[in-house]
CSV table of C-alpha atoms and ligand atoms in Angstrom, one decimal:
chain,number,residue,atom,x,y,z
A,12,MET,CA,0.0,0.0,0.0
A,13,LYS,CA,1.3,3.4,-0.9
A,14,ARG,CA,1.6,5.6,2.2
A,15,PHE,CA,2.0,9.3,2.4
A,16,PRO,CA,5.6,10.4,3.1
A,17,LEU,CA,4.6,11.7,6.5
A,18,PHE,CA,3.3,8.3,7.6
A,19,LEU,CA,6.3,6.3,6.3
A,20,LYS,CA,8.0,6.6,9.7
A,21,THR,CA,5.0,5.8,11.7
A,22,ASP,CA,5.5,2.8,14.0
A,23,PRO,CA,3.4,0.0,12.5
A,24,LYS,CA,2.0,-0.8,16.0
A,25,LYS,CA,0.6,2.8,16.2
A,26,TRP,CA,-0.6,2.7,12.6
A,27,SER,CA,-2.7,-0.4,13.3
A,28,ASN,CA,-4.2,0.9,16.5
A,29,TRP,CA,-7.7,2.1,15.8
A,30,GLN,CA,-7.6,4.8,18.5
A,31,TRP,CA,-4.3,6.2,17.0
A,32,GLN,CA,-6.1,6.4,13.6
A,33,GLU,CA,-9.0,8.3,15.3
A,34,GLN,CA,-6.7,10.7,17.2
A,35,ASN,CA,-4.8,11.5,14.0
A,36,ARG,CA,-7.8,12.3,11.8
A,37,LEU,CA,-7.7,15.3,9.5
A,38,ARG,CA,-10.4,17.7,10.8
A,39,ASN,CA,-9.8,21.1,9.1
A,40,GLY,CA,-8.0,23.0,6.4
A,41,SER,CA,-4.8,23.4,8.3
A,42,ASP,CA,-4.6,19.6,8.9
A,43,ILE,CA,-5.1,19.1,5.2
A,44,LYS,CA,-2.5,21.6,4.3
A,45,SER,CA,0.0,19.7,6.3
A,46,PHE,CA,-0.6,16.6,4.2
A,47,PHE,CA,-0.9,18.5,0.9
A,48,PRO,CA,1.4,21.5,1.2
A,49,ARG,CA,0.7,22.5,-2.4
A,50,LEU,CA,-3.0,23.0,-1.9
A,51,SER,CA,-4.0,26.5,-2.9
A,52,ASP,CA,-4.9,29.0,-0.2
A,53,ASN,CA,-8.4,29.2,-1.7
A,54,GLU,CA,-8.9,25.4,-1.3
A,55,VAL,CA,-7.7,25.5,2.3
A,56,LYS,CA,-10.1,28.3,2.9
A,57,THR,CA,-13.0,26.3,1.5
A,58,PHE,CA,-12.0,23.3,3.6
A,59,ASN,CA,-12.1,25.5,6.7
A,60,GLU,CA,-15.4,27.0,5.8
A,61,TYR,CA,-16.8,23.5,5.3
A,62,ALA,CA,-15.3,22.3,8.5
A,63,SER,CA,-16.8,25.2,10.5
A,64,LYS,CA,-20.3,23.9,9.5
A,65,TYR,CA,-19.9,20.2,8.9
A,66,LYS,CA,-17.9,17.5,10.5
A,67,LEU,CA,-14.8,16.6,8.6
A,68,GLY,CA,-12.7,13.5,9.6
A,69,ILE,CA,-10.3,11.6,7.4
A,70,THR,CA,-8.2,8.9,9.0
A,71,PRO,CA,-4.5,8.4,8.0
A,72,TYR,CA,-5.5,5.0,6.8
A,73,LEU,CA,-8.0,6.5,4.4
A,74,LEU,CA,-5.5,9.1,3.2
A,75,SER,CA,-3.2,6.3,2.3
A,76,LEU,CA,-5.7,5.0,-0.2
A,77,ILE,CA,-5.8,8.3,-2.1
A,78,LYS,CA,-3.9,8.5,-5.4
A,79,LEU,CA,-1.7,11.6,-5.9
A,80,ASN,CA,-0.6,13.5,-8.9
A,81,LYS,CA,3.1,14.5,-9.5
A,82,ASN,CA,2.7,17.5,-7.3
A,83,GLY,CA,1.6,15.4,-4.4
A,84,LEU,CA,-2.1,16.5,-4.7
A,85,PRO,CA,-5.0,14.1,-4.8
A,86,LEU,CA,-6.2,13.3,-8.3
A,87,THR,CA,-9.3,15.3,-9.0
A,88,ASP,CA,-11.2,12.1,-9.9
A,89,ASP,CA,-9.9,10.0,-7.0
A,90,PRO,CA,-12.8,7.9,-5.8
A,91,VAL,CA,-11.8,8.0,-2.1
A,92,TRP,CA,-10.9,11.7,-1.9
A,93,ASN,CA,-14.2,12.7,-3.5
A,94,GLN,CA,-16.2,10.9,-0.8
A,95,PHE,CA,-14.6,12.8,2.0
A,96,LYS,CA,-13.4,16.2,0.8
A,97,TYR,CA,-15.5,19.3,1.3
A,98,PHE,CA,-18.4,20.5,-0.8
A,99,SER,CA,-18.1,24.2,-1.7
A,100,PRO,CA,-21.3,26.3,-1.2
A,101,GLU,CA,-21.9,26.2,-5.0
A,102,GLU,CA,-21.8,22.4,-4.9
A,103,THR,CA,-24.6,22.2,-2.4
A,104,SER,CA,-27.1,24.7,-3.8
A,105,GLY,CA,-29.2,22.7,-6.3
A,106,PRO,CA,-32.9,21.9,-5.9
A,107,SER,CA,-33.5,19.1,-3.3
A,108,ASP,CA,-30.0,19.6,-1.9
A,109,TYR,CA,-29.5,19.8,1.9
A,110,ASP,CA,-31.4,22.7,3.5
A,111,SER,CA,-31.7,21.4,7.1
A,112,ARG,CA,-35.5,21.7,6.9
A,113,HIS,CA,-36.7,18.8,4.8
A,114,GLU,CA,-36.4,15.3,6.2
A,115,ASN,CA,-35.5,12.4,4.0
A,116,TRP,CA,-35.9,9.5,6.4
A,117,GLU,CA,-36.5,10.2,10.1
A,118,ILE,CA,-40.0,11.7,10.9
A,119,PRO,CA,-41.1,12.5,14.4
A,120,GLY,CA,-44.1,10.2,14.5
A,121,GLU,CA,-41.8,7.2,14.0
A,122,MET,CA,-39.3,8.2,16.8
A,123,PRO,CA,-40.7,7.1,20.2
A,124,THR,CA,-37.3,8.1,21.7
A,125,PRO,CA,-34.6,10.3,19.9
A,126,MET,CA,-32.6,7.0,19.5
A,127,ILE,CA,-35.1,4.5,18.1
A,128,GLN,CA,-37.0,4.7,14.8
A,129,HIS,CA,-40.0,2.3,14.3
A,130,LYS,CA,-40.9,2.8,10.6
A,131,TYR,CA,-41.9,-0.6,9.5
A,132,PRO,CA,-43.8,-3.4,11.4
A,133,GLY,CA,-41.6,-6.0,13.2
A,134,ARG,CA,-38.3,-4.1,13.2
A,135,ALA,CA,-36.6,-1.0,14.5
A,136,ILE,CA,-33.4,1.0,14.0
A,137,ILE,CA,-31.4,2.1,17.1
A,138,ARG,CA,-29.1,5.0,16.5
A,139,LEU,CA,-26.6,4.6,19.4
A,140,VAL,CA,-24.4,7.5,18.5
A,141,ASN,CA,-24.5,10.6,16.3
A,142,SER,CA,-20.8,10.4,15.4
A,143,CYS,CA,-18.6,8.3,13.2
A,144,LEU,CA,-15.1,7.0,12.8
A,145,GLY,CA,-14.8,9.4,9.9
A,146,TYR,CA,-17.3,11.5,7.9
A,147,CYS,CA,-18.6,11.0,4.4
A,148,ASN,CA,-19.7,14.2,2.7
A,149,TYR,CA,-22.8,12.5,1.2
A,150,CYS,CA,-24.2,11.2,4.5
A,151,TYR,CA,-28.0,11.0,4.1
A,152,LEU,CA,-28.4,11.7,7.8
A,153,THR,CA,-26.8,15.1,7.3
A,154,THR,CA,-28.8,16.8,10.1
A,155,ARG,CA,-28.2,14.0,12.6
A,156,ILE,CA,-24.6,13.3,11.8
A,157,ILE,CA,-22.6,16.0,10.0
A,158,ASP,CA,-24.3,19.3,10.3
A,159,LYS,CA,-22.6,20.7,13.5
A,160,LYS,CA,-25.5,23.0,14.3
A,161,TYR,CA,-27.7,20.0,15.0
A,162,SER,CA,-25.5,16.9,15.5
A,163,SER,CA,-23.6,18.4,18.4
A,164,ARG,CA,-26.7,18.9,20.6
A,165,LYS,CA,-26.2,17.3,24.0
A,166,GLN,CA,-28.5,14.5,25.0
A,167,ASN,CA,-28.8,12.3,28.0
A,168,ASN,CA,-28.0,9.0,26.3
A,169,GLY,CA,-28.4,7.0,29.6
A,170,LYS,CA,-32.0,8.0,30.0
A,171,ILE,CA,-32.7,7.7,26.2
A,172,TRP,CA,-31.2,4.2,26.3
A,173,SER,CA,-33.4,3.1,29.1
A,174,ASP,CA,-36.5,4.6,27.4
A,175,THR,CA,-35.5,2.8,24.2
A,176,LEU,CA,-35.3,-0.5,26.0
A,177,SER,CA,-38.7,0.1,27.7
A,178,TYR,CA,-40.2,0.8,24.2
A,179,LEU,CA,-38.8,-2.5,22.9
A,180,ARG,CA,-40.2,-4.4,25.9
A,181,LYS,CA,-43.6,-2.8,25.4
A,182,ASN,CA,-43.6,-3.6,21.7
A,183,PRO,CA,-42.9,-7.4,21.4
A,184,ASP,CA,-43.9,-7.2,17.7
A,185,ILE,CA,-40.4,-5.8,17.1
A,186,THR,CA,-38.3,-9.0,16.7
A,187,ASP,CA,-35.4,-7.5,14.7
A,188,VAL,CA,-33.3,-4.5,15.6
A,189,LEU,CA,-30.6,-2.7,13.6
A,190,ILE,CA,-27.9,-1.2,15.7
A,191,SER,CA,-26.7,1.8,13.8
A,192,GLY,CA,-25.6,5.4,14.3
A,193,GLY,CA,-23.6,7.3,13.2
A,194,ASP,CA,-21.2,4.4,13.6
A,195,PRO,CA,-21.9,2.2,16.6
A,196,LEU,CA,-18.3,0.9,16.4
A,197,LEU,CA,-17.2,4.3,17.7
A,198,LEU,CA,-18.1,2.8,21.1
A,199,SER,CA,-15.8,0.7,23.2
A,200,ASN,CA,-16.1,-3.0,23.3
A,201,SER,CA,-17.3,-2.9,26.9
A,202,ARG,CA,-20.1,-0.4,26.0
A,203,LEU,CA,-21.1,-2.5,23.0
A,204,GLU,CA,-21.2,-5.6,25.1
A,205,GLN,CA,-23.6,-3.9,27.5
A,206,VAL,CA,-25.8,-2.9,24.6
A,207,PHE,CA,-25.9,-6.5,23.3
A,208,ARG,CA,-26.6,-7.8,26.8
A,209,ASP,CA,-29.5,-5.4,27.3
A,210,LEU,CA,-31.0,-6.2,23.9
A,211,LYS,CA,-30.6,-10.0,24.4
A,212,SER,CA,-32.4,-9.7,27.7
A,213,ILE,CA,-35.6,-8.8,25.8
A,214,LYS,CA,-37.0,-12.2,24.8
A,215,SER,CA,-39.0,-10.9,21.8
A,216,ILE,CA,-35.9,-9.7,20.0
A,217,ARG,CA,-34.8,-12.6,17.8
A,218,SER,CA,-32.3,-11.1,15.5
A,219,ILE,CA,-29.8,-8.3,15.7
A,220,ARG,CA,-28.1,-6.5,12.8
A,221,LEU,CA,-25.3,-3.9,13.1
A,222,ASN,CA,-24.4,-1.3,10.5
A,223,THR,CA,-20.9,0.1,10.2
A,224,ARG,CA,-18.5,1.9,7.9
A,225,ALA,CA,-15.5,1.0,10.0
A,226,LEU,CA,-14.0,-1.2,7.3
A,227,THR,CA,-13.5,1.9,5.1
A,228,HIS,CA,-12.8,4.6,7.7
A,229,ASN,CA,-10.8,2.5,10.2
A,230,PRO,CA,-10.7,-1.3,9.6
A,231,TYR,CA,-8.4,-1.6,12.7
A,232,ARG,CA,-11.5,-1.2,14.8
A,233,PHE,CA,-12.1,-4.9,14.1
A,234,ASP,CA,-10.2,-6.7,16.7
A,235,ALA,CA,-10.5,-10.1,18.3
A,236,GLY,CA,-12.4,-8.7,21.2
A,237,LEU,CA,-15.1,-7.2,19.0
A,238,VAL,CA,-15.5,-10.4,17.1
A,239,LYS,CA,-15.8,-12.3,20.4
A,240,ILE,CA,-18.7,-10.0,21.4
A,241,PHE,CA,-20.4,-10.6,18.0
A,242,LYS,CA,-20.0,-14.3,18.5
A,243,LYS,CA,-21.1,-14.4,22.1
A,244,TYR,CA,-24.3,-12.5,21.3
A,245,ASN,CA,-24.8,-14.1,18.0
A,246,LEU,CA,-24.9,-11.0,15.8
A,247,THR,CA,-27.2,-12.1,12.9
A,248,VAL,CA,-26.2,-9.6,10.2
A,249,LEU,CA,-23.2,-7.3,9.8
A,250,GLU,CA,-24.1,-4.5,7.3
A,251,ILE,CA,-21.0,-2.9,5.7
A,252,HIS,CA,-20.6,0.2,3.5
A,253,MET,CA,-18.0,0.6,0.7
A,254,SER,CA,-18.5,2.8,-2.3
A,255,HIS,CA,-15.6,1.7,-4.5
A,256,PRO,CA,-13.6,-1.5,-5.0
A,257,VAL,CA,-10.4,0.3,-3.8
A,258,GLU,CA,-11.9,0.2,-0.3
A,259,LEU,CA,-11.7,-3.6,-0.2
A,260,THR,CA,-8.1,-3.6,0.8
A,261,GLY,CA,-5.8,-6.4,2.1
A,262,VAL,CA,-6.3,-5.0,5.6
A,263,VAL,CA,-10.1,-5.3,5.3
A,264,LYS,CA,-9.7,-8.9,4.1
A,265,GLU,CA,-7.4,-9.7,6.9
A,266,LYS,CA,-10.0,-8.2,9.4
A,267,LEU,CA,-12.8,-10.2,7.8
A,268,SER,CA,-10.8,-13.4,8.3
A,269,LEU,CA,-11.0,-12.8,12.1
A,270,PHE,CA,-14.6,-14.2,11.8
A,271,ASP,CA,-13.3,-17.5,10.3
A,272,LYS,CA,-10.6,-17.7,13.0
A,273,ALA,CA,-13.3,-17.3,15.6
A,274,GLY,CA,-15.3,-20.1,14.0
A,275,TYR,CA,-18.3,-17.8,13.5
A,276,ARG,CA,-19.3,-15.5,10.7
A,277,PRO,CA,-22.5,-13.4,10.7
A,278,ILE,CA,-24.3,-12.9,7.4
A,279,ILE,CA,-22.4,-10.0,5.9
A,280,VAL,CA,-24.3,-7.7,3.5
A,281,TRP,CA,-23.2,-4.6,1.6
A,282,ARG,CA,-24.9,-1.3,1.1
A,283,ALA,CA,-23.7,2.0,-0.5
A,284,PRO,CA,-25.0,4.9,-2.5
A,285,LEU,CA,-24.6,5.5,-6.3
A,286,LEU,CA,-22.2,8.5,-6.5
A,287,LYS,CA,-21.4,10.5,-9.6
A,288,GLY,CA,-17.7,10.3,-10.6
A,289,ILE,CA,-17.1,7.7,-8.0
A,290,ASN,CA,-19.0,4.5,-8.8
A,291,ASP,CA,-21.6,5.5,-11.4
A,292,ASP,CA,-20.3,3.3,-14.2
A,293,GLU,CA,-20.8,-0.2,-15.3
A,294,LYS,CA,-17.1,-1.2,-14.9
A,295,THR,CA,-16.7,0.1,-11.4
A,296,LEU,CA,-19.9,-1.3,-10.1
A,297,THR,CA,-19.4,-4.7,-11.7
A,298,ALA,CA,-15.9,-4.9,-10.2
A,299,LEU,CA,-17.3,-3.9,-6.8
A,300,PHE,CA,-20.2,-6.5,-6.8
A,301,ASN,CA,-17.9,-9.3,-8.0
A,302,ALA,CA,-15.2,-8.4,-5.4
A,303,LEU,CA,-17.8,-8.4,-2.6
A,304,TYR,CA,-19.2,-11.6,-3.7
A,305,GLU,CA,-15.8,-13.3,-3.9
A,306,ASN,CA,-15.2,-12.2,-0.4
A,307,ARG,CA,-18.5,-13.8,0.8
A,308,ILE,CA,-20.3,-10.4,1.2
A,309,ILE,CA,-23.7,-10.1,-0.3
A,310,PRO,CA,-24.3,-6.9,-2.3
A,311,TYR,CA,-27.7,-6.0,-0.8
A,312,TYR,CA,-28.6,-2.4,-1.5
A,313,LEU,CA,-27.4,0.2,-4.0
A,314,PHE,CA,-29.0,3.4,-2.8
A,315,HIS,CA,-30.1,6.3,-4.9
A,316,TYR,CA,-28.6,9.5,-3.5
A,317,ALA,CA,-31.1,10.6,-0.8
A,318,PRO,CA,-33.1,13.9,-1.4
A,319,TYR,CA,-32.2,16.8,0.9
A,320,THR,CA,-28.7,15.4,1.5
A,321,LEU,CA,-25.6,17.6,1.2
A,322,GLY,CA,-24.0,17.5,-2.3
A,323,ARG,CA,-26.9,15.9,-4.0
A,324,SER,CA,-26.6,18.3,-7.0
A,325,THR,CA,-22.9,17.5,-7.4
A,326,ILE,CA,-22.4,13.8,-6.8
A,327,GLY,CA,-25.9,12.5,-7.1
A,328,VAL,CA,-27.1,10.7,-10.2
A,329,SER,CA,-30.6,10.7,-11.7
A,330,VAL,CA,-32.8,7.7,-11.0
A,331,LYS,CA,-33.1,7.0,-14.8
A,332,ALA,CA,-29.3,7.1,-15.2
A,333,GLY,CA,-28.8,4.7,-12.3
A,334,ALA,CA,-31.4,2.3,-13.7
A,335,ARG,CA,-29.7,2.3,-17.1
A,336,ILE,CA,-26.3,1.4,-15.4
A,337,MET,CA,-27.9,-1.4,-13.3
A,338,GLN,CA,-29.8,-2.7,-16.4
A,339,LYS,CA,-26.4,-3.2,-18.2
A,340,ILE,CA,-24.9,-5.1,-15.2
A,341,ARG,CA,-28.0,-7.3,-14.5
A,342,ARG,CA,-26.8,-10.4,-16.4
A,343,LYS,CA,-23.1,-9.8,-16.0
A,344,VAL,CA,-22.8,-10.8,-12.3
A,345,PRO,CA,-24.2,-13.8,-10.5
A,346,GLY,CA,-27.8,-13.2,-9.3
A,347,ILE,CA,-26.8,-13.2,-5.7
A,348,ALA,CA,-24.2,-10.5,-6.4
A,349,PHE,CA,-26.7,-8.1,-7.9
A,350,PRO,CA,-28.2,-5.8,-5.3
A,351,ARG,CA,-31.5,-4.0,-5.1
A,352,TYR,CA,-31.4,-0.5,-6.5
A,353,THR,CA,-33.4,1.4,-4.0
A,354,LEU,CA,-34.5,5.0,-3.1
A,355,PHE,CA,-35.1,6.6,0.3
A,356,HIS,CA,-38.4,8.3,0.9
A,357,VAL,CA,-39.8,9.5,4.2
A,358,ASP,CA,-42.7,7.0,3.7
A,359,GLY,CA,-40.4,4.1,3.2
A,360,LYS,CA,-37.7,2.7,0.9
A,361,HIS,CA,-38.7,1.7,-2.6
A,362,ASP,CA,-37.0,-0.5,-5.2
A,363,ILE,CA,-36.4,1.2,-8.5
A,364,PRO,CA,-37.6,-0.7,-11.6
A,365,LEU,CA,-34.9,-1.1,-14.2
A,366,GLU,CA,-37.3,-0.6,-17.2
A,367,PRO,CA,-36.0,2.6,-18.9
A,368,SER,CA,-39.4,4.2,-19.1
A,369,GLY,CA,-40.7,3.2,-15.6
A,370,THR,CA,-43.7,1.0,-14.9
A,371,PRO,CA,-47.4,1.7,-14.2
A,372,GLY,CA,-46.5,1.9,-10.5
A,373,PHE,CA,-43.4,4.1,-11.0
A,374,VAL,CA,-43.9,7.0,-13.3
A,375,TYR,CA,-41.3,9.6,-14.5
A,376,LYS,CA,-42.6,13.1,-14.8
A,377,ASN,CA,-41.4,16.8,-14.9
A,378,SER,CA,-42.5,19.3,-12.3
A,379,ASN,CA,-43.8,22.8,-13.3
A,380,ASN,CA,-40.3,24.3,-13.0
A,381,ASN,CA,-39.0,21.5,-15.2
A,382,ASN,CA,-37.2,19.5,-12.5
A,383,PRO,CA,-37.6,15.7,-12.7
A,384,VAL,CA,-40.1,14.1,-10.3
A,385,ILE,CA,-41.3,10.5,-9.9
A,386,LYS,CA,-44.7,9.3,-8.7
A,387,PHE,CA,-44.7,5.8,-7.3
A,388,LYS,CA,-47.0,3.6,-5.3
A,389,ASN,CA,-45.3,2.9,-2.0
A,390,TRP,CA,-45.4,-0.2,0.3
A,391,LYS,CA,-48.7,1.0,1.7
A,392,GLN,CA,-50.1,1.2,-1.8
A,393,ARG,CA,-50.3,5.0,-1.6
A,394,TRP,CA,-49.1,7.3,-4.4
A,395,VAL,CA,-46.1,9.4,-3.3
A,396,THR,CA,-43.9,12.0,-5.0
A,397,TYR,CA,-40.1,11.9,-5.2
A,398,GLN,CA,-37.9,14.8,-6.2
A,399,ASP,CA,-35.2,13.6,-8.5
A,400,ILE,CA,-32.2,15.4,-10.1
A,401,LYS,CA,-31.3,16.2,-13.7
A,402,ASP,CA,-28.6,14.2,-15.5
A,403,ALA,CA,-25.5,16.3,-15.7
A,404,PRO,CA,-21.8,15.6,-16.3
A,405,CYS,CA,-19.6,15.3,-13.3
A,406,ARG,CA,-18.3,18.7,-12.3
A,407,ARG,CA,-15.5,17.2,-10.2
A,408,LYS,CA,-13.8,15.1,-12.9
A,409,LYS,CA,-11.8,18.0,-14.4
B,521,LIG,S1,-20.2,6.5,8.1
B,521,LIG,FE1,-22.4,6.4,7.6
B,521,LIG,S2,-23.4,7.6,9.2
B,521,LIG,FE2,-21.2,8.1,9.2
B,521,LIG,S3,-21.0,9.9,7.9
B,521,LIG,FE3,-20.6,8.1,6.7
B,521,LIG,S4,-22.6,7.7,5.7
B,521,LIG,FE4,-23.0,9.0,7.5
């Protein structure tokens, strides 16, 4: 693996310590300038402006995956860099981009406590923390996770956790819980063990899933102790998130092998969004689906870029364009390696049909101001409207 010159002398023990990786994350323009001395003042200023409003966090490990040009600057089309670098104000100003007012997923009526969301019958999401091991600029939970104005609000997690457990006890129809965040693996092994113990004490809960992006931000978080907890409490599904094949590194494979060494492996599934200039082409997605499959990870969801999410107008792709790409890949990968292409809507997720002109239950239209919208029948058989974005060339691949 190619490392940045500044990291060449790092003690390998430190490098592979997940806490060291967290402590040495890049958080603002000055940090970034120390790694890329030739970045222009203007660019550093934009980083600082972004970091004053939104969380920025790039681990040394992630930096080491970025390809550089001859001046030591990240390539403008680097698939890793473009997921974590800033958005300038112009890049976040399109229709249905983040505005901190519109919700794309969490709605108050579904949140019996600030930590649990009960959208569908039978299952619930628990958001243990509002922080992550690193920050993706396209996070669909912008308000909860990366907008500093909202995500840094203090809350009494002890009280919320006990209210959350009470809610689960009073609602035995919930048999499946998804532990999510932010990234729950930001918590220590001892705290996570307590969470599993509490959940397992509720007899109606039969399966537990856990969602993380640690394998991209900081794979060193996976240690033997964590795998032991997953085994002890029989984690049913591990949901992982990688947007490009370059993220499936040797370190990640080594970490996944800890499950085999422990004689236990949960079902591992993959989910990630479709991102313009990063993975929105047949070749990259085919390589990603095949690589996941070869490593016994089931490609489960390819998400359409969520409405009202930061940067949607810059690295989002139109629904039609996404369907066209997926249609081309359909017969090129084994069926089990072909994920659902799905959009987020406050009323529930919906699978996108791959037919180029839609279906009777999924209709492409244009709004009065000529922006694309889709009308579809949701899981409750109600017609709902979805704001899409126009097809446009990638502005970042210059
Ligand atoms: S790891 Fe997940 S929750 Fe955290 S910033 Fe990235 S997309 Fe959002």
